[in-house]
mmCIF file of C-alpha atoms in Angstrom:
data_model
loop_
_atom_site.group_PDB
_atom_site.id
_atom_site.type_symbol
_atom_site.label_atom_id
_atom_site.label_comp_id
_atom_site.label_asym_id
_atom_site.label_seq_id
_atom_site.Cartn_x
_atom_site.Cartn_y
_atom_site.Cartn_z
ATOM 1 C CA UNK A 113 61.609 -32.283 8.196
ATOM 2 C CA UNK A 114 64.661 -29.964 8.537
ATOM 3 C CA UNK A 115 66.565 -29.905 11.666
ATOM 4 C CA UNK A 116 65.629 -27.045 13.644
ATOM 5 C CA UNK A 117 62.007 -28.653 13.411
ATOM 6 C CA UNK A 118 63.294 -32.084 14.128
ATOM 7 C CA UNK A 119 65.008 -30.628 17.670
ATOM 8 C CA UNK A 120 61.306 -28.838 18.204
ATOM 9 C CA UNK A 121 60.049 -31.992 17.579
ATOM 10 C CA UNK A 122 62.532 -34.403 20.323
ATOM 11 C CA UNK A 123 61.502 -31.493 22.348
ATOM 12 C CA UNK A 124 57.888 -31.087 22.218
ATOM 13 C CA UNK A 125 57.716 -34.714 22.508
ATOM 14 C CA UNK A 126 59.927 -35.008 25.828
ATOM 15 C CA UNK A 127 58.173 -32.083 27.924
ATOM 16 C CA UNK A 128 54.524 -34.466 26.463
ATOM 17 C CA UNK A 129 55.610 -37.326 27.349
ATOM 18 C CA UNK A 130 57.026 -36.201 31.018
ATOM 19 C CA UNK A 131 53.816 -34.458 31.405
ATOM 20 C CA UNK A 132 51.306 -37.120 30.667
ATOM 21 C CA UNK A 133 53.319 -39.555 32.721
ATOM 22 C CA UNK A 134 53.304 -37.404 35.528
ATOM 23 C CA UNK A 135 49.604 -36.958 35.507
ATOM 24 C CA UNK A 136 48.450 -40.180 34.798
ATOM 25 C CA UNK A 137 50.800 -41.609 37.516
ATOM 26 C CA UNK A 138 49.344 -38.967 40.620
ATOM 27 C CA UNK A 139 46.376 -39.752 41.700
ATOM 28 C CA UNK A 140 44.911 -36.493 42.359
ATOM 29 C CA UNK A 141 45.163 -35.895 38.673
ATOM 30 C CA UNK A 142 44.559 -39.367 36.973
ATOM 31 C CA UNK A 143 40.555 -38.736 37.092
ATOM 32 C CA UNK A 144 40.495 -35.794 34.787
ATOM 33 C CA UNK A 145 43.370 -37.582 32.284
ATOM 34 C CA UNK A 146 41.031 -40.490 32.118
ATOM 35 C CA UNK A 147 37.585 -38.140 31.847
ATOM 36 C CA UNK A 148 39.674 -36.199 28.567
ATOM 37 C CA UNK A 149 40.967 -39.435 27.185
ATOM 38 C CA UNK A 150 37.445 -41.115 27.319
ATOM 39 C CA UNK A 151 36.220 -37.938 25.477
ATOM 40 C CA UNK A 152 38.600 -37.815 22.438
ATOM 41 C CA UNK A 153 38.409 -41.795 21.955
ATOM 42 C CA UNK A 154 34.518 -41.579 21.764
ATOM 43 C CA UNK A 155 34.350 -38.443 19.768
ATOM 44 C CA UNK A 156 35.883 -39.964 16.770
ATOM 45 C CA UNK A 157 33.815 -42.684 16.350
ATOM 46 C CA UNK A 158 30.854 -41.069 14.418
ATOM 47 C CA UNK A 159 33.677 -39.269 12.519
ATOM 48 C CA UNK A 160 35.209 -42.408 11.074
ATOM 49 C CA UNK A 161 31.963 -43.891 10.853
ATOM 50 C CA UNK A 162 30.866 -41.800 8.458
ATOM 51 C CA UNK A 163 34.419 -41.814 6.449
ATOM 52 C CA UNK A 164 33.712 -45.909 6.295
ATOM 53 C CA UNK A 165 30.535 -45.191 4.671
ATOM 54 C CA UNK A 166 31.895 -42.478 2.293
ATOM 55 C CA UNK A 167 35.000 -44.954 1.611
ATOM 56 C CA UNK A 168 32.255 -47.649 0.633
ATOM 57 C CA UNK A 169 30.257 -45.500 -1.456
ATOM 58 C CA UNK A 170 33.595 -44.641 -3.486
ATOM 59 C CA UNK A 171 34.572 -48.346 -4.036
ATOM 60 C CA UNK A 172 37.311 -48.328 -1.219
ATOM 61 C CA UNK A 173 36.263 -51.548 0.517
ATOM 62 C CA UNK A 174 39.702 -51.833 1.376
ATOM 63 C CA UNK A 175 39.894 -48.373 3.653
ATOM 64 C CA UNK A 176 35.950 -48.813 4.628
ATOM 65 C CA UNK A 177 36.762 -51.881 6.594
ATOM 66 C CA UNK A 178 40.015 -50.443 8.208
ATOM 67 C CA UNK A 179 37.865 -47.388 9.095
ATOM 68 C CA UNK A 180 34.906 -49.545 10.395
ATOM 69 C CA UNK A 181 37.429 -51.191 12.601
ATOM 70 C CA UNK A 182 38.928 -48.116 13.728
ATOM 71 C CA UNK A 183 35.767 -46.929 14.368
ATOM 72 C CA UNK A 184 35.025 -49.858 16.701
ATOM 73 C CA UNK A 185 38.712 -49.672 18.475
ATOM 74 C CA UNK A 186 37.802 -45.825 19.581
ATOM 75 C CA UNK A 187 34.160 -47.411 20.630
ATOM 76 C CA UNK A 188 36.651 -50.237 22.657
ATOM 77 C CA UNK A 189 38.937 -47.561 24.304
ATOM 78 C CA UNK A 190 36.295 -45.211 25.587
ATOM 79 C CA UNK A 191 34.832 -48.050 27.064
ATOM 80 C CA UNK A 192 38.270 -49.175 29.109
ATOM 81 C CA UNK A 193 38.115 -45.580 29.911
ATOM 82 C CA UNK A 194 34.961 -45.213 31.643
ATOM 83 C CA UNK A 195 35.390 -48.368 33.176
ATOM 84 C CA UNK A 196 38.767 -46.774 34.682
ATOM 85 C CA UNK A 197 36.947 -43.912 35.988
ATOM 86 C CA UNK A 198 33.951 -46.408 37.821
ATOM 87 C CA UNK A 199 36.813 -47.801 39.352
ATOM 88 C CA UNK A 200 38.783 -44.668 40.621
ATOM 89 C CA UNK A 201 34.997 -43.169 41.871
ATOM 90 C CA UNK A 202 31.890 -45.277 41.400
ATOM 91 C CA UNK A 203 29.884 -41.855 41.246
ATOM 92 C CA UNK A 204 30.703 -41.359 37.430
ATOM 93 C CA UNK A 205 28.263 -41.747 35.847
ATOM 94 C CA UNK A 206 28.191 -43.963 32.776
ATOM 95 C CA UNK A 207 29.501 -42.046 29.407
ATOM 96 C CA UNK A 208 29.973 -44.948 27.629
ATOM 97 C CA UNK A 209 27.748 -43.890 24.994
ATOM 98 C CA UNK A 210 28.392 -42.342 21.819
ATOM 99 C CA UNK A 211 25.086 -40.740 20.135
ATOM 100 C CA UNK A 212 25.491 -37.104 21.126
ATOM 101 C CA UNK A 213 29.237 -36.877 20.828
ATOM 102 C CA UNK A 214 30.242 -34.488 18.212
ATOM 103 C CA UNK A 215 31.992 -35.596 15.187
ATOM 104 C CA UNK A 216 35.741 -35.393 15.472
ATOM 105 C CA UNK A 217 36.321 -32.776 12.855
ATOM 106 C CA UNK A 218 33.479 -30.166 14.925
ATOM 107 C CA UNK A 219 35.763 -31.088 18.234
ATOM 108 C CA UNK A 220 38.569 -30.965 16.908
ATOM 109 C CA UNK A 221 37.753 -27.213 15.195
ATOM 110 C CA UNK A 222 36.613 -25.968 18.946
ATOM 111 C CA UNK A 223 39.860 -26.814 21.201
ATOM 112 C CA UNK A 224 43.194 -24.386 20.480
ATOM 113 C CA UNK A 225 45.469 -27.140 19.904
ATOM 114 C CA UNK A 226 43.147 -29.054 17.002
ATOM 115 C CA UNK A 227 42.132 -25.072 15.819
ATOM 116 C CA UNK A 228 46.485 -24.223 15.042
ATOM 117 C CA UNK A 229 47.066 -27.609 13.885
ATOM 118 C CA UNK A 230 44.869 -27.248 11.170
ATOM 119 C CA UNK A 231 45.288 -23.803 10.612
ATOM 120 C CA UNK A 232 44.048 -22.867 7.049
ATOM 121 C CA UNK A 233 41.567 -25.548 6.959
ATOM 122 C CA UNK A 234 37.726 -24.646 7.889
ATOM 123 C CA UNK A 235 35.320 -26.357 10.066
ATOM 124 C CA UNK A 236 33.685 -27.089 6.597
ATOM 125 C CA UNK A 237 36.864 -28.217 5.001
ATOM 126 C CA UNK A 238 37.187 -31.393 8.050
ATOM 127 C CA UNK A 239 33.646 -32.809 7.556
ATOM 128 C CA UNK A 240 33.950 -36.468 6.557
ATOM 129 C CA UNK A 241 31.905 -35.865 2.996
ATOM 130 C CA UNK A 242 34.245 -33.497 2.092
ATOM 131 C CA UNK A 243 37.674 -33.805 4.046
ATOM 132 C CA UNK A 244 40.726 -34.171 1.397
ATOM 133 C CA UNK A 245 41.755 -38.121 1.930
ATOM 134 C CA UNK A 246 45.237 -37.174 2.137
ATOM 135 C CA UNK A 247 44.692 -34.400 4.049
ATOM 136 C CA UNK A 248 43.086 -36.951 7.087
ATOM 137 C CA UNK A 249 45.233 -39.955 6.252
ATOM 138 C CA UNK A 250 48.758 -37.843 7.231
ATOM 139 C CA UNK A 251 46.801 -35.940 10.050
ATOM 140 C CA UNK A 252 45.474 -38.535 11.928
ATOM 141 C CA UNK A 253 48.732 -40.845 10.909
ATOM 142 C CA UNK A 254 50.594 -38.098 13.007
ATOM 143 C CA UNK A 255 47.852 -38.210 15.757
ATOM 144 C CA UNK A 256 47.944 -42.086 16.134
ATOM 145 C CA UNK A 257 51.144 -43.033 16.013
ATOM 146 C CA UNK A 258 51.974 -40.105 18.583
ATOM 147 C CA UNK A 259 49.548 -41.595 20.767
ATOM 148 C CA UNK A 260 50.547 -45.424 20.290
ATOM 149 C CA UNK A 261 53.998 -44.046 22.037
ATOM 150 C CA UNK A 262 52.255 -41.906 24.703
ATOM 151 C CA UNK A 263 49.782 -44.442 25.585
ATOM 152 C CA UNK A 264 52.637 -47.051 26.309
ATOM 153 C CA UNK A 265 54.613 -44.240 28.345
ATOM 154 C CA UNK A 266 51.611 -44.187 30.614
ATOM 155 C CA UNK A 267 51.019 -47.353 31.039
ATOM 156 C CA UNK A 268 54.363 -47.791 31.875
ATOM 157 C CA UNK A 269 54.458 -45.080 34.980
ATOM 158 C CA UNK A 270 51.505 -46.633 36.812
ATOM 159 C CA UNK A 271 52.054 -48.749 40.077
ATOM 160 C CA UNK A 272 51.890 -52.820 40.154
ATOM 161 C CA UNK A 273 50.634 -52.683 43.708
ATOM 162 C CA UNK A 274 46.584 -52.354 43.077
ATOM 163 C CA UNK A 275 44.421 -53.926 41.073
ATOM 164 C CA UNK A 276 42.668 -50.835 39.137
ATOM 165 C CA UNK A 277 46.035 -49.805 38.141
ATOM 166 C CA UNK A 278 46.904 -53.119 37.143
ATOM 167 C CA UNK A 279 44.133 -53.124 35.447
ATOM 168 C CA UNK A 280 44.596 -49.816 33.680
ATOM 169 C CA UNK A 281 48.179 -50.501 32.422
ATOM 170 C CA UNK A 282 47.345 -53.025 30.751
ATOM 171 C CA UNK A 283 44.181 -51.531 29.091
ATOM 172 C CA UNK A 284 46.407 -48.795 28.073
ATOM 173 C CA UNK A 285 48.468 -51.072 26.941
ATOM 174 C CA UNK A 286 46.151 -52.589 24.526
ATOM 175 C CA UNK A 287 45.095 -48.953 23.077
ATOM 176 C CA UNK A 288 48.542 -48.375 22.487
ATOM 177 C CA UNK A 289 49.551 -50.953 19.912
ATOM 178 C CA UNK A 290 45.496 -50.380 18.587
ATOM 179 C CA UNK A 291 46.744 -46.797 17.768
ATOM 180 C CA UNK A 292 50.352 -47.924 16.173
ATOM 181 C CA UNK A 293 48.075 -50.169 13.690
ATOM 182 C CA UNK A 294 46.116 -47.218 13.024
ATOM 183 C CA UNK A 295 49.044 -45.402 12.026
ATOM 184 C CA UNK A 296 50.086 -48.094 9.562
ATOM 185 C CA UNK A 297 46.811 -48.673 8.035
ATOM 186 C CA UNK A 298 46.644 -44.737 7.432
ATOM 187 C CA UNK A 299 50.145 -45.058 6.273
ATOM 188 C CA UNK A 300 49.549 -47.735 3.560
ATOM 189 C CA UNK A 301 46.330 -45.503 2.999
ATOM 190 C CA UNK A 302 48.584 -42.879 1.806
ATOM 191 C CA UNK A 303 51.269 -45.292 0.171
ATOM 192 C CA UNK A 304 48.292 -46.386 -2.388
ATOM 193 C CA UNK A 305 47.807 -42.892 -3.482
ATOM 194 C CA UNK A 306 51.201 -41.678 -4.043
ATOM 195 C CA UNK A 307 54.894 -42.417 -4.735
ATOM 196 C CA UNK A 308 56.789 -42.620 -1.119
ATOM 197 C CA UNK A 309 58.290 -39.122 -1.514
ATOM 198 C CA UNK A 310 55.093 -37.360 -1.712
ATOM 199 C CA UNK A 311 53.831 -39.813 1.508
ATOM 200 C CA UNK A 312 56.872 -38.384 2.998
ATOM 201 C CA UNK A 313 56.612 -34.797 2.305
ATOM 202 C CA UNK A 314 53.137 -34.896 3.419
ATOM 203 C CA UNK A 315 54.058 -36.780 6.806
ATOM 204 C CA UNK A 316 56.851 -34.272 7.126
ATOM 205 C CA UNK A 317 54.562 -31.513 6.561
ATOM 206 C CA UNK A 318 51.613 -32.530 9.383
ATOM 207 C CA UNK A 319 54.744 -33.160 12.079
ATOM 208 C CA UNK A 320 55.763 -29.548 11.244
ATOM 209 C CA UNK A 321 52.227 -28.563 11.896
ATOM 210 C CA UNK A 322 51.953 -30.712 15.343
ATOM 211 C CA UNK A 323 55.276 -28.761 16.127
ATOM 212 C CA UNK A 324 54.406 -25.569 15.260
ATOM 213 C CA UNK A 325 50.613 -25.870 17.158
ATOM 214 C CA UNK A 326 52.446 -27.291 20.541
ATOM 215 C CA UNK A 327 54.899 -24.369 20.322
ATOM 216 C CA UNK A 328 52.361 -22.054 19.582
ATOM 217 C CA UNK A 329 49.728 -23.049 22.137
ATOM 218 C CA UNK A 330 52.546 -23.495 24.840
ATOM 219 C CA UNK A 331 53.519 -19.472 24.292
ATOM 220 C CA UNK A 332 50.202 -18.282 24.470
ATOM 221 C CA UNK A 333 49.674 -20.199 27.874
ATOM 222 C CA UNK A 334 52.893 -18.362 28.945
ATOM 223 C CA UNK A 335 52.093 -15.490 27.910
ATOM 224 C CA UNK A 336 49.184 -15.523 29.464
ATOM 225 C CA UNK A 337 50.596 -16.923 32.923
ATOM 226 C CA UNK A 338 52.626 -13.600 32.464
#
């Protein structure tokens, strides 16, 4: 990563984290946080489902199992989710379930941020028969390990003085050292494939992306505040 993208990078990642702090930590906004965040966990779960199963079929008992149990963690975190939301307003209805969530490559091809961070790839390309194994393991590395750090930043901005938020802390808690394993499992993932400076050329080359996509979504949002 050269410096100017570095810099972007300390930046992007300040004005995130002071945002999602800010709007986990009011109130008036926390419901819709927790509605998104239930979303994305739960979406992914049919995703790496399916990569388990591919992983199996290709004699990769090894990654099937770490993707069968990251499977199950995003089943686990949508849950704490939902069970947040009950508690904030007991008319939410339940959306614990999974079965017509789409899989995390169709979401992830249908928001703007997921659509410039993997600019050049097609919704095709991101299916779980077909997705590059390199090409998810530093993508998603990126993604989890980003979220291990924002998860604990939120859980650290919410009160002591009730018991839902008590209660949600500490969930969040939870999903944030879940998501720093992930990252290391998808690390070693890509550490059994290729010598460290091609692991690090590819991890340098998805935090450019997640750089570049922020920067680029945030200017189109300006531009069209303008």
């Amino acid at each position: 990563m050269n410096l100017i993208t570095y810099i972007m990078y300390l930046a992007s990642s300040g004005a995130t984290a002071y945002y999602t702090s800010s709007q986990i930590r009011d109130p008036k906004t926390r419901l819709n946080v927790l509605a998104g965040l239930q979303k994305s966990e739960a979406s992914s779960v049919k995703f790496l489902s399916a990569l388990s199963e591919r992983a199996f079929n290709e004699g990769d008992n090894w990654l099937a199992e770490k993707l069968k149990k990251h499977a199950s963690d995003e089943v686990r975190h949508s849950q704490i989710f939902a069970h947040a939301l009950k508690q904030i307003d007991n008319r939410t209805k339940d959306i614990t379930s999974t079965e017509k969530q789409p899989t995390e490559s169709t979401q992830h091809q249908g928001t703007p941020f997921f659509a410039l961070y993997f600019h050049g790839y097609s919704q095709e390309d991101l299916q779980p028969a077909v997705i590059d194994w390199n090409v998810f393991a530093a993508s998603t590395y990126i993604l989890e390990i980003d979220a291990g750090k924002d998860f604990k930043r939120m859980a650290n901005v919410l009160p002591d003085n009730e018991q839902s938020s008590r209660n949600l802390k500490q969930g969040l808690l939870n999903i944030a050292q879940d998501e720093t394993g992930h990252a290391a499992y998808l690390y070693e993932a890509m550490m059994r494939q290729m010598p460290p400076i091609k692991v690090q050329n590819l991890v340098d080359e998805w935090r450019t992306r997640k750089v570049d996509a922020i920067f680029k979504l945030a200017s189109e949002i300006f531009q069209g505040v303008k």
